CSV table of C-alpha atoms in Angstrom, one decimal:
chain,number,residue,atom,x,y,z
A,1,UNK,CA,77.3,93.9,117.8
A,2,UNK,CA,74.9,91.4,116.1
A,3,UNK,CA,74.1,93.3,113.1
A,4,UNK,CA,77.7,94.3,112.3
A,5,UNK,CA,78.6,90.4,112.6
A,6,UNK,CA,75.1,89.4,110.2
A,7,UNK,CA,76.1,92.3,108.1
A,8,UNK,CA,79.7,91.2,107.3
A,9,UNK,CA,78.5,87.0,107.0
A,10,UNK,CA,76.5,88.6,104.3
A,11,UNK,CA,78.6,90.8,102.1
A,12,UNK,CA,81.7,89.0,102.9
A,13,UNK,CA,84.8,89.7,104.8
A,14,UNK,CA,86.7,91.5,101.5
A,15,UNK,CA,83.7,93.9,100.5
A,16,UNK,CA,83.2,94.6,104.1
A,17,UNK,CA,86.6,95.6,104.0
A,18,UNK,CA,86.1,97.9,100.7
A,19,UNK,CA,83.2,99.5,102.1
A,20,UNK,CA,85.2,100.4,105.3
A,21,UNK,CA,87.5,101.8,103.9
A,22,UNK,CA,85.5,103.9,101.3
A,23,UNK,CA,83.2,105.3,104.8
A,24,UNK,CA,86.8,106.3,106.3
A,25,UNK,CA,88.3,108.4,103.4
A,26,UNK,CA,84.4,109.9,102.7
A,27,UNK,CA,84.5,111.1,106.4
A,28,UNK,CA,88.2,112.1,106.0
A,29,UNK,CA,87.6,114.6,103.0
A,30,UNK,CA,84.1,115.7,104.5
A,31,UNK,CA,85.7,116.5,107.9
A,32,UNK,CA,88.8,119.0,106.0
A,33,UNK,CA,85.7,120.6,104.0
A,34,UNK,CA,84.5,121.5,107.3
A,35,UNK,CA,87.0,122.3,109.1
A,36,UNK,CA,88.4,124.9,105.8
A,37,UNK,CA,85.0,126.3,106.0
A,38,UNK,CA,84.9,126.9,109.9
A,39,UNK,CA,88.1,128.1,110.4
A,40,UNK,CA,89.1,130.3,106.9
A,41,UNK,CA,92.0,128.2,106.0
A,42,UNK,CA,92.3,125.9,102.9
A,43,UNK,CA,92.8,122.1,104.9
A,44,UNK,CA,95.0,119.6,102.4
A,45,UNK,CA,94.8,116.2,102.6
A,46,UNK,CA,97.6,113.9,100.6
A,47,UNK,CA,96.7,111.4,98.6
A,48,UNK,CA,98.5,108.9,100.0
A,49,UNK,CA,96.3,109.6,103.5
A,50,UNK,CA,92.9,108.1,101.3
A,51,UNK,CA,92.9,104.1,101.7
A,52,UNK,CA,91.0,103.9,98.4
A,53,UNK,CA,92.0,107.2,97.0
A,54,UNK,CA,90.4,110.5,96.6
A,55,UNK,CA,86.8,109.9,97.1
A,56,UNK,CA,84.7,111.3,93.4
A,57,UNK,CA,84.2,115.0,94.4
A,58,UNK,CA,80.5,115.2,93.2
A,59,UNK,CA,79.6,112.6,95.8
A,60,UNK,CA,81.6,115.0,98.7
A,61,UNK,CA,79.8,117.5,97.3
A,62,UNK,CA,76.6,117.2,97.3
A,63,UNK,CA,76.8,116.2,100.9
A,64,UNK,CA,78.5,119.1,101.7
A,65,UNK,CA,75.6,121.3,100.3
A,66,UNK,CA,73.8,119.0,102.9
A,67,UNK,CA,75.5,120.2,106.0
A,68,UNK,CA,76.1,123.3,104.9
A,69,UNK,CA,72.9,124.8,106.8
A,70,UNK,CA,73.8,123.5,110.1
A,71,UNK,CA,77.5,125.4,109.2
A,72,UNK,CA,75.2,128.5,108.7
A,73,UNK,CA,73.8,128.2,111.9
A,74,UNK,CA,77.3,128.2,114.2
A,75,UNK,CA,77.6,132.0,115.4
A,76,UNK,CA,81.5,131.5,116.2
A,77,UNK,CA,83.7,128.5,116.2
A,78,UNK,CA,85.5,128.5,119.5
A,79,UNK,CA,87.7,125.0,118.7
A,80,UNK,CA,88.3,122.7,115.8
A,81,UNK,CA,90.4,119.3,115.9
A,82,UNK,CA,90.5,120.2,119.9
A,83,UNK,CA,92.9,117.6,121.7
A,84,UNK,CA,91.6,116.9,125.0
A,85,UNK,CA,92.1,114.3,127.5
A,86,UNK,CA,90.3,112.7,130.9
A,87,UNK,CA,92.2,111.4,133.6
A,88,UNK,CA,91.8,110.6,137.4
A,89,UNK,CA,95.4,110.7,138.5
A,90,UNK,CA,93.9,109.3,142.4
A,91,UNK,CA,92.0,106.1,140.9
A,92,UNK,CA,88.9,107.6,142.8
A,93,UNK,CA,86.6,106.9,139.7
A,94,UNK,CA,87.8,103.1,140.4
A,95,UNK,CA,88.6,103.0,136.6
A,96,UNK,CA,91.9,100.8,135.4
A,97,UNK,CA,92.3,102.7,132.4
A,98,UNK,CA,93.0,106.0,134.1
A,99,UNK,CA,91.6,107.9,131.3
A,100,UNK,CA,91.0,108.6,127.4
A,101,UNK,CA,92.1,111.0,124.9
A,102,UNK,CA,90.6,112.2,121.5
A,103,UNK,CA,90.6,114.8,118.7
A,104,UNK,CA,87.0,116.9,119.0
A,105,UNK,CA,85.5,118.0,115.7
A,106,UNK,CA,84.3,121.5,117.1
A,107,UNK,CA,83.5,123.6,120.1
A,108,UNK,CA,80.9,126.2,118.5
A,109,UNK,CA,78.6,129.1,119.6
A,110,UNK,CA,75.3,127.3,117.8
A,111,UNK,CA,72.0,128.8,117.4
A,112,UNK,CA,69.2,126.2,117.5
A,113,UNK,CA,65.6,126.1,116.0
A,114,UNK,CA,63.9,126.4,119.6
A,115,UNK,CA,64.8,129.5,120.3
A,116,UNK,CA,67.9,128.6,122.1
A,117,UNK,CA,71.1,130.6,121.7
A,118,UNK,CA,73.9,131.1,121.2
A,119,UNK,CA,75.1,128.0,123.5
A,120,UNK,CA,78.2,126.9,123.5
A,121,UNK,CA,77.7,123.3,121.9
A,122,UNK,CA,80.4,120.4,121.4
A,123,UNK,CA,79.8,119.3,117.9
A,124,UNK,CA,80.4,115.9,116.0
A,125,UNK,CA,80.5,115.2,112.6
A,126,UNK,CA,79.6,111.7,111.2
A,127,UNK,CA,79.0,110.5,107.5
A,128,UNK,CA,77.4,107.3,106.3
A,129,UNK,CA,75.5,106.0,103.5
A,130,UNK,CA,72.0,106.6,104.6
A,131,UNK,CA,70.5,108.2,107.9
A,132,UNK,CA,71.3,106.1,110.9
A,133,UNK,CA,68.3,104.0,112.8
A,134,UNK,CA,68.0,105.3,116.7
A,135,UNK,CA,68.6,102.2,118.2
A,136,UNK,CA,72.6,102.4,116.8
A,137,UNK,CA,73.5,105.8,117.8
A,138,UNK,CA,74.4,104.4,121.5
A,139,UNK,CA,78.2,104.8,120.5
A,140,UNK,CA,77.6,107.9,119.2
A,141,UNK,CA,76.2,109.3,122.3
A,142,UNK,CA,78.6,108.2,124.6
A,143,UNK,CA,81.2,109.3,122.2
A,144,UNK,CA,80.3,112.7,122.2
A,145,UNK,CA,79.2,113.2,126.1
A,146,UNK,CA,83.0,111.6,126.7
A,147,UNK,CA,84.3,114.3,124.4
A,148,UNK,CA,82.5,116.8,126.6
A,149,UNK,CA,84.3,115.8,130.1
A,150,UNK,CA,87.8,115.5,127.9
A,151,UNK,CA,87.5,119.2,126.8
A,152,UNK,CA,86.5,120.2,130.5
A,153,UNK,CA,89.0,118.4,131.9
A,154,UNK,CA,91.6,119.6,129.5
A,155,UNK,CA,90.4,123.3,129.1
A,156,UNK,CA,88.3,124.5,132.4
A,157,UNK,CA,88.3,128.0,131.3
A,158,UNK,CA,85.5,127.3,128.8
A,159,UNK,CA,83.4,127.4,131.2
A,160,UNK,CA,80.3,125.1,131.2
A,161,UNK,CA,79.1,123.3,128.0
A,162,UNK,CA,75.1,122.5,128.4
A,163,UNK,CA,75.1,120.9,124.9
A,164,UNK,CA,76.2,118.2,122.5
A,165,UNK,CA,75.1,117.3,118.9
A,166,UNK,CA,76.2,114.9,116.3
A,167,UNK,CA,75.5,115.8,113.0
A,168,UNK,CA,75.2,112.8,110.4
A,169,UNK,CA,75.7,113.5,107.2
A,170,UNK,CA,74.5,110.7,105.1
A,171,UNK,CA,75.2,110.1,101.4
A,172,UNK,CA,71.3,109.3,100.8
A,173,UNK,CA,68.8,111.6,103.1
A,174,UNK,CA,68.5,114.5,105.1
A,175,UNK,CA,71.1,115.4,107.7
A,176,UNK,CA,70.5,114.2,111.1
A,177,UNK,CA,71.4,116.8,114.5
A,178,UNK,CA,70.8,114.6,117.2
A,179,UNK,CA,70.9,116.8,120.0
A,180,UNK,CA,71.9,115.2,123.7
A,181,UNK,CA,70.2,116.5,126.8
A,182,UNK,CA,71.7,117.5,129.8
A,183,UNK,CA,70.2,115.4,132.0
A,184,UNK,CA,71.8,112.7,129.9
A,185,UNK,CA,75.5,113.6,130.6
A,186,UNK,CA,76.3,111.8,133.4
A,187,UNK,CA,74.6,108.6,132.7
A,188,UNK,CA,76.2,108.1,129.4
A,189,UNK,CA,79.4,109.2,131.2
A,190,UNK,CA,79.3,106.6,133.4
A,191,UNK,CA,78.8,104.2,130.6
A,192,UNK,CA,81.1,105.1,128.2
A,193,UNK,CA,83.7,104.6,131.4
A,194,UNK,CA,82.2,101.1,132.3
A,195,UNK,CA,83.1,100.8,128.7
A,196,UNK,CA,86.4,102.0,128.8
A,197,UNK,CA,87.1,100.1,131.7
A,198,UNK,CA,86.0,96.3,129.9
A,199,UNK,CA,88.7,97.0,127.5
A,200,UNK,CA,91.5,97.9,129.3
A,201,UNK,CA,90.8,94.7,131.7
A,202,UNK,CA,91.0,93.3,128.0
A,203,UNK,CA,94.1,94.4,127.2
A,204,UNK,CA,95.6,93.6,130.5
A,205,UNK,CA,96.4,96.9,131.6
A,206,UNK,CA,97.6,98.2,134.0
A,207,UNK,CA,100.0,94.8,134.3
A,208,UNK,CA,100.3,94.9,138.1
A,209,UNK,CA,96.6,94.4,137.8
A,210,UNK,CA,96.8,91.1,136.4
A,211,UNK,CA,100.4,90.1,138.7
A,212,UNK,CA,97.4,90.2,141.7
């Protein structure tokens, strides 16, 4: 991605580094906030799991008390930290890769501000340092709609799951709930797999694949 690239020639490898690491232990200790407050039960993260220790608990804080009306507006949580998978044990999705697997955030009952509800939604949390521009949610979106066929795949007596939102949390704004249409599903599918399937070739997998 060009920005990422122009980003790092400009802070420098090391503090691109620092700040990395800072975004992944904020998301860590945000994410076991959440997922005590969905599911009832204290969640305790080690120390030693924080890359740059435990992050200042103001700053978690106040960006809980941020998300903390979109937690208001889940009816019941039906899944949290859900391990699902996709595969196509025939090859008939012409895919290399076979499949994916990935921990989902939450499978909730949500009641949205149109009117709609209570849906069952696939929910993903995301934190940052300020409100994300639309033109770099792309991986976001595929992300989550990927998540989607996993938990299908994985659990089919869920039943159908018309909706998918990520929720940004940033340190500096409003929360963001981007909400992903239906009719979106399939095309952001399909290119999350044409994804997939660049970096297996990549990697060289599956090896007969590259004996050929």
């Amino acid at each position: 991605m060009p920005w990422l690239a122009a980003w790092k020639e400009k802070v420098g490898e090391e503090e691109a580094e620092r700040i990395r690491l800072d975004a992944t232990d904020r998301g860590t200790c945000l994410h076991a906030l959440i997922e005590s407050r969905l599911t009832g039960e204290p969640v305790i993260v080690p120390e030693e799991a924080y890359d740059l220790g435990v992050p200042d608990p103001d700053r978690i804080a106040g960006m809980f008390e941020k998300v903390e009306p979109v937690l208001d507006s889940i009816v019941e949580t039906l899944g949290v930290e859900l391990v699902a998978q996709w595969w196509d044990p025939t090859g008939s999705a012409g895919i290399v890769s076979n499949g994916f697997a990935g921990s989902i955030d939450c499978l909730a009952l949500l009641d949205f501000e149109d009117g709609r509800g209570p849906v069952p939604a696939v929910v993903d949390w995301k934190t940052s340092k300020r409100p994300k521009p639309e033109q770099r949610l792309g991986n976001y979106r595929m992300q989550v709609t990927a998540y989607r066929a996993a938990l299908l795949a994985t659990y089919p007596e869920i039943g159908e799951i018309n909706d998918a939102v990520i929720c940004i949390v940033p340190e500096q704004g409003a929360v963001q709930l981007i909400h992903i249409p239906e009719e979106e599903f399939h095309p952001l599918e399909l290119e999350f797999m044409e994804r997939l399937e660049s970096f297996y070739t990549r990697l060289g997998w599956p090896p007969e694949l590259q004996e050929q």
